Amino acid sequence: MTQAAMKLGRPKALLDNRTHYCPGCGHGVVHRILAEIIDEWDIRDSCIGMAPVGCAVLAYQYLDIDMCEAAHGRTPEVAAGVKRARPDKLVFSYQGDGDLAAIGTNEIVHVANRGEPISVIFINNAVYGMTGGQMAPTTVPGQKTTTSPKGRSITGEGYPLRVCELLATLEQPAYIERCVIGTPNKIRRTKNAIKKSFRVQRDLKAFSLVEVLSPCPTYWRVPPTKAAEYIETYMEEIFPPGIIKDTTK
Amino acid sequence: MAVKTQEKVLVTGNVAAAEGAVRAGCRFYFGYPITPQNDVPEYMSARMPEVGGTFVQAESELAAISLVHGAAAAGARAMTSSSGPGLSLKQEGISYLAGSELPALILNVQRGGPGLGDVRCAQGDYFQATRGGGHGDYRLIVLAPHTVQETCDLAHEAFDLAETWRCPVLILSDQQLGQMMEPVRLPTMKDVPRVQDHPWALTGAAGGRERRIVKSFYWRPGELEGFNQRLRAKYETMENELPRWEEDAADDAEIILVAYGTSARITRDATRAARDAGIKAGLVRPITLWPFPAEPLVAAAKRGARFLVVEMSWGQMIEDVKLALYGHPAPLDLYWRAGGGVPTVHEVAEQIQRIARE
């Protein structure tokens, strides 16, 4: 087996279960990143994850760690409850854009504002995937969804919500970065960002969030091979990748 | 507060519930301000740090119950409290707690409804408390104190019940019971770790043990039905083992009154007044509203007793009395006031006399 092939093998913390994700979906990549970090840092015994309501509702089917579900949008508060009870554990909340930026806007703002020392992985694919492709708060202007059949109009439906920038106005969050599941370099950067988020929690006991612009070819109605291009063309301008806030330096 | 070192204290029902929970090992309280339960979060905000506990004033009732969800999943004895409109919001999280079979303590200091209603005494949350309250099939263990002492004692016992049955416990109090002061003999401080390593609790999968998942989601065909069957079987066992009630001169009573909480205090005085007037009246006071104590009612019905239910709602608990008496028909009356009206002893005594004359 070549070195490259070994690297492509399945991380131990990623369970050998066939995922329910569509072809080209970004969730599998982010799950793998989490599993790689859990393996590399050997933190299976100290890592506790929160699965959201949404496409990643079954995240616990794939990650070999203790996990909890949460009601739609309440994910970071359930995570905060776990973290308050077990402050020595590394706790992350894994959420989509409907969960975090619509029904759970209140929760994410206040968890961040209280500086709860958890890591939030925020998957932004600009659409409600699990329920069949409805408009999300992050749906880009003009984007057609099952509830914006003529394309999202700013009048009446508003602009896409920029969660990172919103949370960056708060005092307590220590680190907020927006990443992309696209080219291998962008994926590597995503992994580094999640690692940094875990370090911020472990070492600084502070709140951090990593937003991941993530492909949903099924409900964007593009082939998986065009998904990375779609993100670059339609999403990155509205949701510019990069470090949005970093007080750790 | 002075409460912590004294054995006998004069406190409100709300503070009694809070201190009872603290002495049961509750080290996590998450709440939100709503009248008439505000002295619970106020008390806990000072008390929790004294015992090495955690207090969070959440941004919403949804957040408060979600924090309970997380702390309970991690093995903590966690509590929240609220009143009517706040309980409506908490129902989401309570359904998840029940679906995840997590222990927790929820205190509802009932006020008048529907809607915003008012902040006066009422018992209109009976259905919400005893029928599950949120979405899906589930029950809570519902405890109904009628004195400040009993509020403290039931809060002190609640976590043991919740953990034994892996079922949230709801204490159904009301505005008068919550806000009035009575002397309380405080129970002992239980020796419970801040978080417990229950076999289901999220602790981090140490030592290569199998991972644990705290969830209520069952998506494979038939899986959820199987879970519901198991849950129902558990509730059936609880229905056999948990019902608890108190009787007052019910043994030979020809008229049995049924009431809980503040209504029960008033009704007890009315039945005693009726006894003084030569009417054989007695009280059955359910302490568990779920499971509802059918046994003393059936026994009285078999004796030929007739029944009068007194409640501060249009007639919610009377449905459980009817269910209890199913197959044992007996004359059944209801006297109710709702929307902040509290029955007087005189009113209830008049009802007893009316029934006695019929």
XYZ file of C-alpha atoms in Angstrom:
607
model
C 0.000 0.000 0.000
C 1.420 3.363 -0.972
C 1.696 6.212 1.481
C -1.040 8.095 -0.419
C -3.400 5.137 -0.252
C -2.865 4.806 3.482
C -3.771 8.413 3.983
C -6.944 7.782 2.027
C -7.950 4.975 4.395
C -10.832 5.378 6.801
C -9.974 7.101 10.094
C -10.672 4.885 13.106
C -13.157 7.373 14.533
C -15.170 7.284 11.300
C -17.461 4.282 11.567
C -17.761 1.922 8.638
C -21.374 2.801 7.963
C -22.739 3.750 4.578
C -23.838 7.363 4.925
C -27.271 8.657 4.011
C -25.745 11.711 2.339
C -26.303 12.481 -1.341
C -23.440 12.245 -3.860
C -21.228 15.302 -3.613
C -22.525 16.376 -0.204
C -20.048 18.170 2.039
C -21.142 16.576 5.325
C -19.115 13.417 4.699
C -15.957 15.454 4.184
C -16.473 17.408 7.409
C -17.275 14.178 9.296
C -14.020 12.760 8.014
C -12.128 15.866 9.109
C -13.587 15.500 12.618
C -12.699 11.803 12.682
C -9.134 12.523 11.552
C -8.671 15.100 14.315
C -10.156 12.726 16.913
C -7.641 10.072 15.778
C -4.662 12.415 15.492
C -5.240 13.922 18.923
C -6.419 10.621 20.417
C -9.435 12.299 22.030
C -12.143 9.659 21.577
C -12.323 9.409 25.367
C -12.769 13.131 25.933
C -14.797 14.326 22.946
C -18.587 14.712 23.036
C -20.570 15.833 19.979
C -24.025 17.289 19.411
C -25.979 16.231 16.345
C -28.502 18.747 15.006
C -31.863 18.407 13.352
C -31.252 18.565 9.626
C -29.198 16.521 7.176
C -26.590 15.758 9.857
C -29.222 14.420 12.267
C -27.543 11.027 11.963
C -23.987 12.298 12.509
C -23.752 9.857 15.432
C -24.117 6.990 12.969
C -20.717 7.886 11.572
C -18.590 9.259 14.413
C -17.338 6.794 17.002
C -17.686 9.089 20.019
C -20.314 9.889 22.669
C -22.993 12.021 21.070
C -26.288 13.673 21.901
C -29.146 14.883 19.763
C -30.845 18.242 20.252
C -34.127 19.833 19.285
C -33.994 21.915 16.103
C -31.853 24.986 16.744
C -31.203 24.216 20.424
C -28.002 22.347 19.585
C -25.530 24.871 21.068
C -27.532 25.156 24.301
C -27.585 21.371 24.721
C -23.847 21.442 24.021
C -23.440 24.186 26.629
C -25.375 22.046 29.131
C -23.029 19.109 28.512
C -19.967 21.349 28.726
C -21.137 22.955 31.985
C -21.602 19.490 33.458
C -18.338 18.105 32.078
C -15.989 21.055 31.586
C -13.001 18.747 31.071
C -14.460 17.298 27.867
C -14.114 18.695 24.387
C -17.647 19.484 23.268
C -18.690 20.424 19.763
C -22.014 21.406 18.264
C -22.505 20.401 14.625
C -25.238 22.386 12.901
C -26.647 23.304 9.529
C -27.877 26.702 8.363
C -31.565 26.099 9.073
C -30.740 24.860 12.563
C -28.227 27.559 13.436
C -29.224 30.601 11.398
C -33.030 30.350 11.448
C -34.755 28.454 14.248
C -31.671 28.577 16.461
C -30.512 32.162 15.898
C -31.362 33.076 19.461
C -29.463 30.126 20.892
C -26.265 30.654 18.890
C -26.154 34.376 19.677
C -26.549 33.839 23.422
C -24.259 30.827 23.667
C -21.608 32.890 21.861
C -22.356 35.940 23.985
C -21.966 33.974 27.208
C -18.666 32.709 25.865
C -19.616 29.077 26.420
C -16.369 27.204 25.750
C -17.652 24.965 22.971
C -16.714 24.540 19.314
C -19.444 25.119 16.760
C -19.157 23.567 13.308
C -21.632 25.443 11.145
C -22.362 23.811 7.785
C -23.744 26.418 5.397
C -25.109 24.929 2.191
C -27.632 27.693 1.590
C -30.612 25.363 1.668
C -32.754 23.122 3.916
C -31.553 19.729 2.709
C -33.274 17.204 4.986
C -36.748 18.585 4.352
C -36.339 18.718 0.585
C -34.581 21.890 -0.510
C -36.506 24.806 0.948
C -35.147 28.342 1.251
C -32.716 28.877 4.115
C -31.693 32.142 5.801
C -28.415 31.713 3.917
C -29.984 31.070 0.502
C -28.327 33.478 -1.950
C -30.340 36.130 -3.821
C -31.945 34.659 -6.902
C -31.360 31.077 -5.774
C -34.306 28.863 -6.648
C -35.532 26.568 -3.927
C -38.782 24.690 -3.361
C -40.129 27.633 -1.349
C -38.574 30.358 -3.495
C -39.501 28.950 -6.908
C -38.775 32.225 -8.668
C -35.506 32.695 -6.862
C -34.923 34.346 -3.486
C -35.983 37.959 -3.703
C -34.472 40.504 -1.347
C -37.831 42.232 -1.055
C -39.793 40.287 1.486
C -37.251 37.505 1.912
C -34.250 39.587 2.921
C -30.538 39.189 2.438
C -28.638 36.041 3.335
C -27.696 36.097 6.999
C -23.944 36.353 7.615
C -23.623 34.497 10.895
C -19.858 34.874 11.321
C -19.970 38.634 10.888
C -22.980 38.856 13.208
C -21.258 36.897 15.971
C -18.002 38.770 15.455
C -19.673 41.872 16.891
C -19.849 40.111 20.268
C -17.090 40.426 22.851
C -16.725 36.828 23.976
C -16.120 34.709 20.872
C -12.367 34.144 20.548
C -12.188 32.732 17.062
C -14.536 32.733 14.075
C -13.489 31.561 10.633
C -15.327 30.779 7.409
C -13.993 27.906 5.320
C -14.992 26.029 2.201
C -15.382 22.425 1.153
C -13.967 22.802 -2.343
C -10.421 22.304 -3.549
C -8.063 20.107 -1.480
C -6.367 23.262 -0.194
C -9.661 24.687 0.990
C -10.504 21.393 2.672
C -7.105 21.380 4.403
C -7.791 24.896 5.617
C -11.146 23.739 6.970
C -9.428 20.990 8.907
C -6.912 23.441 10.329
C -9.705 25.790 11.335
C -11.594 23.039 13.189
C -8.353 22.031 14.902
C -7.821 25.606 15.945
C -11.376 25.801 17.238
C -10.725 22.714 19.389
C -7.488 24.280 20.662
C -9.340 27.494 21.559
C -11.797 25.453 23.589
C -9.140 23.322 25.257
C -6.519 25.966 25.983
C -8.430 29.244 26.224
C -11.822 27.924 27.387
C -13.473 30.244 24.906
C -16.247 30.109 22.317
C -15.337 29.581 18.677
C -17.174 28.840 15.459
C -16.113 27.520 12.084
C -18.536 28.101 9.237
C -18.109 25.731 6.333
C -19.524 26.609 2.930
C -20.519 23.141 1.905
C -21.880 21.676 -1.322
C -25.465 20.511 -1.749
C -25.537 19.510 -5.447
C -28.921 17.827 -5.037
C -30.812 20.977 -4.081
C -28.624 23.369 -6.011
C -29.535 21.179 -8.970
C -25.960 21.018 -10.234
C -23.784 17.945 -10.818
C -21.415 17.160 -7.900
C -18.482 17.966 -10.179
C -19.769 21.548 -10.503
C -20.410 22.101 -6.805
C -17.039 23.656 -5.954
C -17.462 26.066 -8.839
C -20.978 26.889 -7.628
C -19.649 27.846 -4.186
C -16.958 30.050 -5.728
C -19.367 31.740 -8.115
C -22.454 32.202 -5.979
C -21.500 31.886 -2.324
C -17.996 33.158 -1.660
C -18.843 36.716 -2.658
C -21.679 36.860 -0.142
C -19.907 34.732 2.458
C -16.231 35.678 2.094
C -13.979 32.899 3.432
C -11.293 33.767 5.932
C -10.774 34.615 9.567
C -13.639 36.844 10.676
C -12.535 37.239 14.285
C -9.457 36.052 16.138
C -8.497 37.293 19.572
C -6.086 34.438 20.183
C -3.059 36.136 18.649
C -29.260 33.000 52.392
C -29.944 31.965 55.931
C -31.700 28.853 54.723
C -28.629 26.736 54.337
C -27.677 26.156 57.957
C -31.032 26.137 59.698
C -33.004 23.023 60.186
C -36.403 24.686 60.391
C -37.034 27.775 58.306
C -39.859 29.978 57.124
C -39.754 30.088 53.323
C -41.997 30.284 50.273
C -43.054 27.163 48.435
C -40.818 28.208 45.569
C -37.725 28.500 47.753
C -38.669 25.244 49.467
C -38.698 23.496 46.083
C -35.332 25.008 45.197
C -33.679 24.067 48.495
C -35.252 20.606 48.385
C -33.678 20.089 44.976
C -30.299 21.420 46.164
C -30.378 18.996 49.082
C -31.159 16.209 46.632
C -27.887 16.902 44.838
C -29.159 19.244 42.137
C -26.124 21.271 41.055
C -27.446 22.626 37.767
C -30.290 25.095 37.567
C -31.295 26.801 34.326
C -34.193 29.236 34.338
C -35.930 32.227 32.894
C -37.916 34.925 34.719
C -41.685 34.513 34.776
C -44.150 35.318 37.533
C -45.048 33.681 39.950
C -41.859 31.594 40.119
C -39.190 34.291 40.096
C -37.899 33.529 43.561
C -36.711 30.136 42.267
C -34.102 31.541 39.834
C -33.362 34.373 42.270
C -32.688 31.916 45.073
C -30.720 29.555 42.840
C -28.519 32.351 41.489
C -27.149 32.802 45.013
C -27.456 29.218 46.239
C -25.806 27.348 43.358
C -22.388 28.999 43.750
C -22.497 28.173 47.488
C -22.716 24.447 46.748
C -20.346 24.404 43.774
C -23.252 24.319 41.375
C -24.068 26.056 38.114
C -26.736 28.683 37.592
C -27.557 30.096 34.172
C -30.290 32.598 33.447
C -31.053 31.495 29.910
C -32.234 33.704 27.059
C -35.477 31.770 26.747
C -37.487 28.910 28.182
C -36.390 26.858 25.162
C -32.760 27.490 26.009
C -33.291 26.745 29.717
C -34.816 23.328 29.054
C -32.126 22.637 26.418
C -29.417 23.342 28.980
C -31.210 20.883 31.276
C -31.217 18.422 28.355
C -27.446 18.719 27.926
C -26.584 18.609 31.622
C -28.922 15.645 32.213
C -27.383 13.800 29.244
C -23.995 14.301 30.876
C -25.232 12.710 34.117
C -26.103 15.778 36.187
C -29.113 16.367 38.413
C -30.519 19.362 36.553
C -33.597 21.466 37.192
C -35.636 24.219 35.615
C -38.765 26.029 36.725
C -41.413 28.166 35.112
C -45.097 28.978 34.985
C -47.866 28.307 32.429
C -46.748 30.273 29.339
C -43.152 29.296 30.014
C -44.090 25.654 30.393
C -45.769 25.777 26.988
C -42.405 26.761 25.522
C -40.523 24.145 27.485
C -42.717 21.368 26.114
C -40.390 20.932 23.141
C -37.445 20.112 25.355
C -39.536 18.053 27.764
C -40.628 15.808 24.887
C -36.947 15.327 23.969
C -36.082 14.545 27.604
C -38.858 11.952 27.760
C -37.908 10.549 24.348
C -34.274 10.299 25.431
C -35.336 8.832 28.801
C -33.380 11.456 30.721
C -34.019 12.294 34.378
C -34.706 15.941 35.200
C -36.829 18.097 37.484
C -39.281 20.675 36.180
C -41.298 22.902 38.503
C -44.482 24.532 37.192
C -45.929 27.202 39.482
C -49.300 27.449 37.770
C -50.946 30.772 36.941
C -54.155 31.693 35.141
C -54.588 31.096 31.414
C -55.138 30.656 28.530
C -52.708 32.885 26.680
C -50.943 35.398 28.845
C -53.803 35.009 31.326
C -52.770 36.505 34.624
C -50.413 35.715 37.470
C -53.019 34.635 40.000
C -53.677 31.151 41.275
C -55.006 28.532 38.856
C -54.692 24.860 37.978
C -55.314 24.985 34.239
C -52.042 23.241 33.348
C -53.291 19.852 34.575
C -53.745 18.387 31.100
C -50.432 19.793 29.914
C -48.700 18.204 32.900
C -50.402 14.821 32.991
C -50.832 14.080 29.282
C -47.185 14.502 28.401
C -47.683 18.040 27.201
C -45.440 18.064 24.154
C -45.485 16.094 20.912
C -45.627 12.322 20.793
C -46.633 9.611 23.255
C -45.015 9.981 26.645
C -45.726 10.721 30.281
C -44.021 12.538 33.090
C -44.083 11.649 36.751
C -46.281 14.472 38.055
C -46.139 15.319 41.763
C -48.654 17.643 43.413
C -47.674 19.094 46.796
C -50.220 20.938 48.938
C -47.953 22.515 51.559
C -44.608 24.264 51.511
C -43.116 21.349 53.458
C -44.442 18.842 50.943
C -43.101 20.970 48.074
C -39.655 20.717 49.642
C -39.951 16.996 50.346
C -41.156 16.109 46.851
C -38.364 18.155 45.255
C -35.956 16.310 47.538
C -37.295 12.970 46.304
C -37.849 13.872 42.656
C -34.389 13.070 41.268
C -34.402 9.600 42.818
C -37.697 8.891 41.065
C -36.474 10.482 37.831
C -33.307 8.395 37.789
C -34.993 5.163 38.872
C -37.501 5.423 36.047
C -35.373 7.458 33.621
C -38.319 9.807 33.311
C -38.529 13.568 33.918
C -40.431 14.604 37.048
C -42.746 17.589 37.010
C -43.840 19.206 40.254
C -47.183 20.886 39.684
C -47.416 23.752 42.139
C -49.549 26.883 41.906
C -49.261 30.582 42.639
C -50.540 30.419 46.227
C -48.497 27.386 47.146
C -45.419 28.860 45.494
C -45.581 32.310 46.983
C -46.851 31.710 50.501
C -44.526 31.068 53.413
C -44.795 28.200 55.856
C -42.335 26.669 58.299
C -40.289 23.892 56.708
C -38.126 21.262 58.321
C -35.330 20.922 55.791
C -34.297 17.456 54.645
C -30.725 16.199 54.798
C -28.143 17.016 52.133
C -27.801 13.924 49.937
C -24.313 12.818 49.052
C -24.534 12.833 45.265
C -21.630 13.594 42.911
C -21.873 16.755 40.816
C -22.225 14.537 37.770
C -22.906 10.817 37.873
C -21.470 8.177 35.575
C -24.752 6.524 34.720
C -24.344 3.679 32.200
C -26.077 5.860 29.612
C -24.461 9.224 30.407
C -22.151 11.107 28.080
C -18.747 10.948 29.727
C -16.431 10.590 26.745
C -15.834 7.047 25.470
C -12.906 6.314 27.771
C -11.029 3.024 27.965
C -12.203 1.927 24.530
C -15.760 1.445 25.723
C -18.586 1.533 23.199
C -19.778 5.041 22.367
C -23.027 6.266 23.889
C -25.739 8.102 22.034
C -28.432 10.059 23.868
C -31.259 10.427 21.388
C -34.941 10.077 20.671
C -34.632 9.658 16.889
C -35.384 6.220 15.465
C -35.493 6.215 11.719
C -35.301 2.606 10.596
C -38.745 1.139 9.859
C -40.221 -0.437 12.994
C -37.502 0.907 15.290
C -39.580 3.748 16.717
C -42.573 1.469 17.150
C -40.405 -0.893 19.168
C -39.158 1.989 21.297
C -42.730 3.158 21.893
C -43.742 -0.331 22.969
C -40.863 -0.457 25.439
C -41.727 3.023 26.714
C -45.382 2.064 27.157
C -44.413 -1.077 29.057
C -42.282 1.055 31.389
C -45.177 3.441 31.994
C -47.455 0.476 32.763
C -45.066 -0.643 35.483
C -44.993 2.906 36.809
C -48.792 2.973 36.825
C -48.722 -0.049 39.124
C -45.967 1.113 41.434
C -46.071 4.884 41.685
C -49.598 6.117 42.512
C -49.616 7.943 45.824
C -52.368 9.758 47.636
C -53.479 10.995 51.036
C -56.893 10.461 52.578
C -58.631 12.641 55.114
C -61.645 11.016 56.764
C -62.298 9.081 53.560
C -62.760 5.639 55.190
C -66.468 5.861 55.849
C -67.208 8.919 53.733
C -70.408 8.966 51.719
C -69.203 11.989 49.790
C -65.613 11.794 48.571
C -63.978 15.040 47.512
C -61.040 14.882 45.144
C -58.641 17.827 44.958
C -54.912 18.583 44.711
C -52.588 21.482 45.516
C -54.137 24.651 46.886
C -57.617 23.299 46.057
C -56.939 20.376 48.371
C -56.154 22.658 51.331
C -59.464 24.478 50.880
C -61.365 21.263 50.253
C -59.952 19.592 53.365
C -61.257 22.440 55.515
C -64.628 22.197 53.780
C -64.913 18.443 54.369
C -64.051 18.915 58.036
C -66.706 21.612 58.307
C -69.167 19.221 56.686
C -68.236 16.498 59.207
C -68.918 18.978 61.996
C -72.338 19.519 60.426
C -72.989 15.762 60.469
C -72.266 15.022 56.803
C -69.959 12.071 56.144
C -67.534 13.789 53.771
C -63.884 12.944 53.192
C -60.993 13.925 50.961
C -58.816 11.919 48.608
C -55.837 14.057 47.649
C -53.763 12.678 44.786
C -50.039 13.283 45.371
C -49.109 11.735 42.038
C -51.275 13.221 39.301
C -49.570 10.833 36.902
C -49.844 8.009 37.556
C -53.271 8.941 38.898
C -54.350 7.048 42.018
C -57.475 5.145 40.966
C -57.446 2.694 43.872
C -58.969 4.826 46.670
C -61.650 6.125 44.301
C -62.662 2.654 43.137
C -62.777 1.455 46.742
C -65.048 4.361 47.674
C -67.254 3.814 44.623
C -67.692 0.164 45.551
C -68.839 1.364 48.981
C -71.486 3.466 47.272
C -69.835 6.838 47.753
C -70.534 9.794 45.489
C -67.839 12.171 44.332
C -67.165 15.892 44.142
C -64.080 17.126 42.289
C -62.824 20.605 43.208
C -60.283 22.239 40.933
C -59.149 25.643 39.700
C -59.803 24.747 36.079
C -62.964 24.039 34.136
C -62.730 20.353 34.795
C -59.450 18.736 33.875
C -58.656 16.404 36.764
C -62.272 15.243 36.728
C -61.446 13.388 33.503
C -58.928 11.269 35.406
C -61.529 10.661 38.106
C -63.940 9.476 35.395
C -61.277 7.197 33.960
C -60.527 5.858 37.443
C -64.209 5.129 37.985
C -64.664 3.476 34.604
C -66.624 0.308 35.266
C -67.617 1.535 38.730
C -70.339 4.084 38.020
C -70.887 6.609 40.790
C -72.507 10.051 40.967
C -69.877 12.638 40.151
C -69.963 16.433 40.533
C -67.512 19.211 39.776
C -66.987 22.515 41.478
C -64.526 24.769 39.724
C -63.225 28.271 39.560
C -60.644 29.338 37.025
C -58.891 32.416 35.693
C -57.558 33.506 39.057
C -60.633 32.708 41.136
C -59.922 30.564 44.190
C -62.774 28.578 45.754
C -63.550 29.488 49.348
C -64.085 26.936 52.083
C -67.648 28.217 52.372
C -68.344 27.665 48.656
C -67.059 24.104 48.744
C -68.939 23.369 51.994
C -72.132 24.588 50.331
C -71.546 22.199 47.448
C -71.115 19.332 49.892
C -74.357 20.269 51.647
C -76.178 20.496 48.307
C -75.017 17.005 47.350
C -75.916 15.664 50.792
C -79.473 17.000 50.379
C -79.982 15.376 46.956
